[in-house]
Amino acid sequence: MGALALATLFLSVHEWYWGQIQHWPKGHDLESLDVWADQRARVAELSEEDVIILGSSRAHFNINIHRWDSLTGRRPLQLAYPGSSPLHPIEDIIEKTDFRGTLVIGVAPGLFYTVAGTWPANRGKALVDRYYNRTYAQRFNQWVYDFIDPHFHYLNQEISYESLIDYLPIPNRDSINDPDLWPPMVRMDAYRNIRMIPIMENDTAHQRKQKKIWFNPNPKNRAADTIDAIMNHYQQLFQQFKDRGGKVAFVNGPVTGYYLKHQPVLWPREDYWDRLLNECGCPGYHYLDHPETSIMEPPEWSHLNRRDADRFTEILVEHLREDKLISDAL
Amino acid sequence: MLLLASYIFYGLWNPPLILLLWISTLIDWTAGQKLAKVEAKAKRRFWLLLSMAVNLGFLGFFKYGNFLLENFQQMLALFGQDYQPPKWDILLPMGISFYTFQTMSYTIDLYKKKIEPARSFLDFSLYVTFFPQLVAGPIVRSDALIPQFYEPKRASESAFFLGFLLLTIGLFEKMVFADSLLSPVADAIFGSKEALLPLDAWTGVLAFSGQIFFDFAGYSLCAIGIAMMLGFSLPDNFRYPYGSIGFSEFWGRWHISLSSWLRDYLYIPLGGNRKGFSRTQINLMLTMLLGGLWHGASWTFVVWGFLHGSYLIIERLVRLRWPVKPSKGFIQVILAFLTFSAVNITWVFFRAEDFKSAWRLLLSLFYLGGEKAVLTSNFMVLTLLLMSLVFFGHYAMRKHSLVQLIEKSPRWLILSLWGIMLFALFTVQSSGEQFIYFQF
């Protein structure tokens, strides 16, 4: 009992420290494979009126599924996942389910245009593998986690010991880059809806930490040599999906700073975005094509704050309605 | 109740594979009953062989099926035959190497009339499936466990709390040391596609050395602790192996239940040391080669076994030439360090995915071609610090046991350390890696 009391005392201090001093929000883990798998498991319940969102972090941040729900009466399934290519999740939905609704696919070029075996694709594959390979013990564990995870910092994977070791101030050798120290950024709920936290929206020092992580002095287009194969593969997949009655829409979200400088150079719009839409025969919504979204400024160059994410969602829903890709619930 | 809990425990991983447990239980129970009653030699041999054929058959199919097929394919290719075998997608049942060895020991001991058969089918079923040690040992002999099932058990208050403390220590070793600190270092080094600087290579190998110890010894402590909380007693599986002076001592301290199983059911039946010098060395090597293969269906594991077999043979030769035991503490520490270093080199083959990677890492260890640095200073310093503590800690604890140490230490100290470990377990947020030995 004495040991448990001591542990509880330490734990209370720990909770206070990470909440008040470090500003970490309580919520479900942003990168939890199990929370993703729980949502993936719901695909079987969806009708042809429903929407699934796939993509990477921009589709995850910029689309508020609860706002979408309030506008249409239907809440989309959020399956976009940070730092990943949607390649394998798209294959999974199209080839292994009979879903015939609408796929809204976020196109962050550095992650979307990728082939199997690369790290962005492997992160997406890990999600799909988790969904199919979960043991009953892992499902039970996640069921318990769903109840307690949003209430405690000590369950937050982003402040695991493995991550915290990176914070020790021991200088590295010249050839070793200092590890990325990710600042807290979002709060995610059980539906995987995420909202940027106030400190990231308002604190420029905090934003600078994140910008430092995004900045890469030598950005590359890993898909340059394989783009024909990538386009061909996506074209075949989406054709298969449309043949069974499904609908597809692509979304390209606002960026500024570093991304605005490099994206148009590395992935010229006509060679990538326009080609994707043409070859797949699907509509797409590029932020530069709408006056309101074209001037949105993500606080850390890549993801929208809460107000802009809500507005971005509203504009996207309007476009999808106009193009008859979604319908409102009666 | 315990039997039902054990089946639920196993089923939470993969329910259909409980069937294998049932078949193994049924066959070995039947064989055991027959061996206890039948006197005719031929019939006794039949029942023993049936039990072994079923258990080794399961192991052969599930664990070594693909390995055998790949080697068959490669052998045909040597003769110019292009054989493309059908692709098998065989799931390795968790802990199959442990429960098959455990049940085989039961029928072999009955065949040799060393033990009495279990009194009831339920007692025997629980022996096969007792959940604390089902998936990763210790491999417990039937005479040490089955009699404990005959009477209802209830742990005393002190045994319950000691068991809980051992469980905490085991989980702490696994989640804090193995998963959070050492696993990322070992993964970075063994996953590197380039030759490395010796400092990085040694740190990575030491990290794996620590990872596998904390992972497996941690599991064993959890099993012993849970059993103790339920009123049962399981034998030690690790006794500070990295403080060993020499390799025979190492194998008396590392995975004790497997090494004693291999000694009793393989080395001694092969003739042990009773058939002359040369035959002893051959028996030793054969035992270690098969011990290596037990760990996994890959030639790298066989090389790991070969290295340990070679170490044991060299040690015997050295002891024959210089039979004096070193008495000075300083020399003993140096010998223990040499043993620890040599054991670390074997882990390269145990962990590497293939010979190419193993060879690249071996060259890196001895500064033969590597220039690349991969580890951050934080992980490197913590790993080296922890593994130094492990080495000196194991050396210092060679003649002591953990339970003795707990019982001798002041209560406030134990409670404080226990509280810190519990806090660490709450906050560690390990990614939930499964125990390495589950796959064996």
PDB file of N, CA and C in Angstrom, chain B residues 181-232:
ATOM      1  N   LEU B 181      14.345   1.889 -23.458  1.00  0.00           N
ATOM      2  CA  LEU B 181      15.710   2.386 -23.593  1.00  0.00           C
ATOM      3  C   LEU B 181      16.531   1.550 -24.576  1.00  0.00           C
ATOM      4  N   LEU B 182      16.523   0.230 -24.408  1.00  0.00           N
ATOM      5  CA  LEU B 182      17.480  -0.590 -25.155  1.00  0.00           C
ATOM      6  C   LEU B 182      16.986  -0.989 -26.546  1.00  0.00           C
ATOM      7  N   SER B 183      15.688  -1.236 -26.666  1.00  0.00           N
ATOM      8  CA  SER B 183      15.167  -1.678 -27.965  1.00  0.00           C
ATOM      9  C   SER B 183      15.413  -0.661 -29.086  1.00  0.00           C
ATOM     10  N   PRO B 184      15.167   0.652 -28.873  1.00  0.00           N
ATOM     11  CA  PRO B 184      15.431   1.593 -29.977  1.00  0.00           C
ATOM     12  C   PRO B 184      16.898   1.602 -30.398  1.00  0.00           C
ATOM     13  N   VAL B 185      17.810   1.427 -29.428  1.00  0.00           N
ATOM     14  CA  VAL B 185      19.240   1.431 -29.744  1.00  0.00           C
ATOM     15  C   VAL B 185      19.592   0.184 -30.558  1.00  0.00           C
ATOM     16  N   ALA B 186      19.136  -0.968 -30.079  1.00  0.00           N
ATOM     17  CA  ALA B 186      19.427  -2.221 -30.791  1.00  0.00           C
ATOM     18  C   ALA B 186      18.813  -2.189 -32.190  1.00  0.00           C
ATOM     19  N   ASP B 187      17.588  -1.702 -32.301  1.00  0.00           N
ATOM     20  CA  ASP B 187      16.930  -1.650 -33.614  1.00  0.00           C
ATOM     21  C   ASP B 187      17.700  -0.760 -34.586  1.00  0.00           C
ATOM     22  N   ALA B 188      18.190   0.384 -34.076  1.00  0.00           N
ATOM     23  CA  ALA B 188      18.919   1.310 -34.952  1.00  0.00           C
ATOM     24  C   ALA B 188      20.207   0.667 -35.454  1.00  0.00           C
ATOM     25  N   ILE B 189      20.900  -0.055 -34.594  1.00  0.00           N
ATOM     26  CA  ILE B 189      22.186  -0.632 -34.994  1.00  0.00           C
ATOM     27  C   ILE B 189      21.979  -1.868 -35.867  1.00  0.00           C
ATOM     28  N   PHE B 190      21.102  -2.762 -35.463  1.00  0.00           N
ATOM     29  CA  PHE B 190      20.900  -3.982 -36.258  1.00  0.00           C
ATOM     30  C   PHE B 190      20.128  -3.686 -37.543  1.00  0.00           C
ATOM     31  N   GLY B 191      19.450  -2.549 -37.599  1.00  0.00           N
ATOM     32  CA  GLY B 191      18.714  -2.195 -38.823  1.00  0.00           C
ATOM     33  C   GLY B 191      19.555  -1.395 -39.793  1.00  0.00           C
ATOM     34  N   SER B 192      20.770  -1.030 -39.390  1.00  0.00           N
ATOM     35  CA  SER B 192      21.609  -0.206 -40.268  1.00  0.00           C
ATOM     36  C   SER B 192      22.062  -1.019 -41.481  1.00  0.00           C
ATOM     37  N   LYS B 193      22.038  -0.362 -42.627  1.00  0.00           N
ATOM     38  CA  LYS B 193      22.474  -1.043 -43.859  1.00  0.00           C
ATOM     39  C   LYS B 193      23.934  -0.748 -44.165  1.00  0.00           C
ATOM     40  N   GLU B 194      24.581  -0.001 -43.277  1.00  0.00           N
ATOM     41  CA  GLU B 194      25.981   0.354 -43.502  1.00  0.00           C
ATOM     42  C   GLU B 194      26.847  -0.116 -42.342  1.00  0.00           C
ATOM     43  N   ALA B 195      28.152  -0.271 -42.620  1.00  0.00           N
ATOM     44  CA  ALA B 195      29.091  -0.587 -41.535  1.00  0.00           C
ATOM     45  C   ALA B 195      29.193   0.630 -40.617  1.00  0.00           C
ATOM     46  N   LEU B 196      29.414   0.360 -39.340  1.00  0.00           N
ATOM     47  CA  LEU B 196      29.314   1.429 -38.341  1.00  0.00           C
ATOM     48  C   LEU B 196      30.629   1.648 -37.610  1.00  0.00           C
ATOM     49  N   LEU B 197      30.705   2.763 -36.921  1.00  0.00           N
ATOM     50  CA  LEU B 197      31.840   2.994 -36.029  1.00  0.00           C
ATOM     51  C   LEU B 197      31.785   1.983 -34.880  1.00  0.00           C
ATOM     52  N   PRO B 198      32.953   1.522 -34.385  1.00  0.00           N
ATOM     53  CA  PRO B 198      32.938   0.520 -33.302  1.00  0.00           C
ATOM     54  C   PRO B 198      32.121   0.964 -32.083  1.00  0.00           C
ATOM     55  N   LEU B 199      32.192   2.255 -31.744  1.00  0.00           N
ATOM     56  CA  LEU B 199      31.459   2.728 -30.560  1.00  0.00           C
ATOM     57  C   LEU B 199      29.957   2.490 -30.738  1.00  0.00           C
ATOM     58  N   ASP B 200      29.445   2.819 -31.901  1.00  0.00           N
ATOM     59  CA  ASP B 200      28.018   2.595 -32.164  1.00  0.00           C
ATOM     60  C   ASP B 200      27.710   1.101 -32.200  1.00  0.00           C
ATOM     61  N   ALA B 201      28.589   0.345 -32.882  1.00  0.00           N
ATOM     62  CA  ALA B 201      28.338  -1.101 -33.015  1.00  0.00           C
ATOM     63  C   ALA B 201      28.317  -1.778 -31.644  1.00  0.00           C
ATOM     64  N   TRP B 202      29.304  -1.464 -30.804  1.00  0.00           N
ATOM     65  CA  TRP B 202      29.343  -2.094 -29.471  1.00  0.00           C
ATOM     66  C   TRP B 202      28.142  -1.667 -28.626  1.00  0.00           C
ATOM     67  N   THR B 203      27.797  -0.383 -28.746  1.00  0.00           N
ATOM     68  CA  THR B 203      26.645   0.077 -27.954  1.00  0.00           C
ATOM     69  C   THR B 203      25.385  -0.678 -28.378  1.00  0.00           C
ATOM     70  N   GLY B 204      25.235  -0.868 -29.692  1.00  0.00           N
ATOM     71  CA  GLY B 204      24.046  -1.578 -30.196  1.00  0.00           C
ATOM     72  C   GLY B 204      24.014  -3.028 -29.738  1.00  0.00           C
ATOM     73  N   VAL B 205      25.182  -3.673 -29.785  1.00  0.00           N
ATOM     74  CA  VAL B 205      25.235  -5.084 -29.369  1.00  0.00           C
ATOM     75  C   VAL B 205      24.979  -5.192 -27.860  1.00  0.00           C
ATOM     76  N   LEU B 206      25.580  -4.279 -27.098  1.00  0.00           N
ATOM     77  CA  LEU B 206      25.321  -4.276 -25.653  1.00  0.00           C
ATOM     78  C   LEU B 206      23.838  -4.008 -25.375  1.00  0.00           C
ATOM     79  N   ALA B 207      23.260  -3.115 -26.178  1.00  0.00           N
ATOM     80  CA  ALA B 207      21.836  -2.810 -25.991  1.00  0.00           C
ATOM     81  C   ALA B 207      20.993  -4.063 -26.223  1.00  0.00           C
ATOM     82  N   PHE B 208      21.318  -4.822 -27.260  1.00  0.00           N
ATOM     83  CA  PHE B 208      20.527  -6.041 -27.487  1.00  0.00           C
ATOM     84  C   PHE B 208      20.772  -7.058 -26.377  1.00  0.00           C
ATOM     85  N   SER B 209      22.038  -7.115 -25.949  1.00  0.00           N
ATOM     86  CA  SER B 209      22.372  -8.016 -24.848  1.00  0.00           C
ATOM     87  C   SER B 209      21.501  -7.707 -23.622  1.00  0.00           C
ATOM     88  N   GLY B 210      21.377  -6.415 -23.334  1.00  0.00           N
ATOM     89  CA  GLY B 210      20.530  -6.009 -22.208  1.00  0.00           C
ATOM     90  C   GLY B 210      19.060  -6.207 -22.515  1.00  0.00           C
ATOM     91  N   GLN B 211      18.674  -5.892 -23.744  1.00  0.00           N
ATOM     92  CA  GLN B 211      17.250  -6.016 -24.103  1.00  0.00           C
ATOM     93  C   GLN B 211      16.775  -7.452 -23.930  1.00  0.00           C
ATOM     94  N   ILE B 212      17.548  -8.395 -24.463  1.00  0.00           N
ATOM     95  CA  ILE B 212      17.069  -9.788 -24.395  1.00  0.00           C
ATOM     96  C   ILE B 212      17.087 -10.299 -22.953  1.00  0.00           C
ATOM     97  N   PHE B 213      18.063  -9.827 -22.177  1.00  0.00           N
ATOM     98  CA  PHE B 213      18.064 -10.247 -20.773  1.00  0.00           C
ATOM     99  C   PHE B 213      16.850  -9.676 -20.031  1.00  0.00           C
ATOM    100  N   PHE B 214      16.664  -8.368 -20.124  1.00  0.00           N
ATOM    101  CA  PHE B 214      15.568  -7.744 -19.369  1.00  0.00           C
ATOM    102  C   PHE B 214      14.209  -8.224 -19.878  1.00  0.00           C
ATOM    103  N   ASP B 215      14.120  -8.483 -21.173  1.00  0.00           N
ATOM    104  CA  ASP B 215      12.866  -8.953 -21.742  1.00  0.00           C
ATOM    105  C   ASP B 215      12.525 -10.340 -21.206  1.00  0.00           C
ATOM    106  N   PHE B 216      13.490 -11.240 -21.280  1.00  0.00           N
ATOM    107  CA  PHE B 216      13.214 -12.633 -20.939  1.00  0.00           C
ATOM    108  C   PHE B 216      13.271 -12.878 -19.429  1.00  0.00           C
ATOM    109  N   ALA B 217      14.307 -12.331 -18.794  1.00  0.00           N
ATOM    110  CA  ALA B 217      14.373 -12.494 -17.337  1.00  0.00           C
ATOM    111  C   ALA B 217      13.196 -11.756 -16.702  1.00  0.00           C
ATOM    112  N   GLY B 218      12.807 -10.638 -17.326  1.00  0.00           N
ATOM    113  CA  GLY B 218      11.645  -9.887 -16.832  1.00  0.00           C
ATOM    114  C   GLY B 218      10.392 -10.731 -16.922  1.00  0.00           C
ATOM    115  N   TYR B 219      10.211 -11.413 -18.059  1.00  0.00           N
ATOM    116  CA  TYR B 219       9.037 -12.278 -18.194  1.00  0.00           C
ATOM    117  C   TYR B 219       9.065 -13.387 -17.143  1.00  0.00           C
ATOM    118  N   SER B 220      10.246 -13.991 -16.977  1.00  0.00           N
ATOM    119  CA  SER B 220      10.351 -15.090 -16.004  1.00  0.00           C
ATOM    120  C   SER B 220       9.985 -14.602 -14.602  1.00  0.00           C
ATOM    121  N   LEU B 221      10.454 -13.393 -14.254  1.00  0.00           N
ATOM    122  CA  LEU B 221      10.109 -12.847 -12.934  1.00  0.00           C
ATOM    123  C   LEU B 221       8.603 -12.623 -12.807  1.00  0.00           C
ATOM    124  N   CYS B 222       7.997 -12.132 -13.909  1.00  0.00           N
ATOM    125  CA  CYS B 222       6.531 -11.938 -13.895  1.00  0.00           C
ATOM    126  C   CYS B 222       5.832 -13.274 -13.648  1.00  0.00           C
ATOM    127  N   ALA B 223       6.292 -14.318 -14.369  1.00  0.00           N
ATOM    128  CA  ALA B 223       5.664 -15.638 -14.235  1.00  0.00           C
ATOM    129  C   ALA B 223       5.814 -16.155 -12.807  1.00  0.00           C
ATOM    130  N   ILE B 224       7.039 -16.019 -12.277  1.00  0.00           N
ATOM    131  CA  ILE B 224       7.291 -16.507 -10.910  1.00  0.00           C
ATOM    132  C   ILE B 224       6.454 -15.698  -9.916  1.00  0.00           C
ATOM    133  N   GLY B 225       6.390 -14.390 -10.135  1.00  0.00           N
ATOM    134  CA  GLY B 225       5.639 -13.514  -9.234  1.00  0.00           C
ATOM    135  C   GLY B 225       4.146 -13.818  -9.251  1.00  0.00           C
ATOM    136  N   ILE B 226       3.578 -13.972 -10.447  1.00  0.00           N
ATOM    137  CA  ILE B 226       2.131 -14.256 -10.536  1.00  0.00           C
ATOM    138  C   ILE B 226       1.819 -15.600  -9.884  1.00  0.00           C
ATOM    139  N   ALA B 227       2.690 -16.600 -10.186  1.00  0.00           N
ATOM    140  CA  ALA B 227       2.472 -17.920  -9.577  1.00  0.00           C
ATOM    141  C   ALA B 227       2.526 -17.808  -8.055  1.00  0.00           C
ATOM    142  N   MET B 228       3.475 -17.022  -7.563  1.00  0.00           N
ATOM    143  CA  MET B 228       3.624 -16.857  -6.112  1.00  0.00           C
ATOM    144  C   MET B 228       2.380 -16.187  -5.515  1.00  0.00           C
ATOM    145  N   MET B 229       1.826 -15.242  -6.227  1.00  0.00           N
ATOM    146  CA  MET B 229       0.608 -14.556  -5.737  1.00  0.00           C
ATOM    147  C   MET B 229      -0.572 -15.512  -5.664  1.00  0.00           C
ATOM    148  N   LEU B 230      -0.506 -16.575  -6.517  1.00  0.00           N
ATOM    149  CA  LEU B 230      -1.582 -17.567  -6.505  1.00  0.00           C
ATOM    150  C   LEU B 230      -1.277 -18.716  -5.555  1.00  0.00           C
ATOM    151  N   GLY B 231      -0.101 -18.682  -4.945  1.00  0.00           N
ATOM    152  CA  GLY B 231       0.258 -19.730  -3.985  1.00  0.00           C
ATOM    153  C   GLY B 231       1.095 -20.842  -4.577  1.00  0.00           C
ATOM    154  N   PHE B 232       1.613 -20.637  -5.799  1.00  0.00           N
ATOM    155  CA  PHE B 232       2.429 -21.675  -6.437  1.00  0.00           C
ATOM    156  C   PHE B 232       3.889 -21.229  -6.492  1.00  0.00           C
TER     157      PHE B 232
END
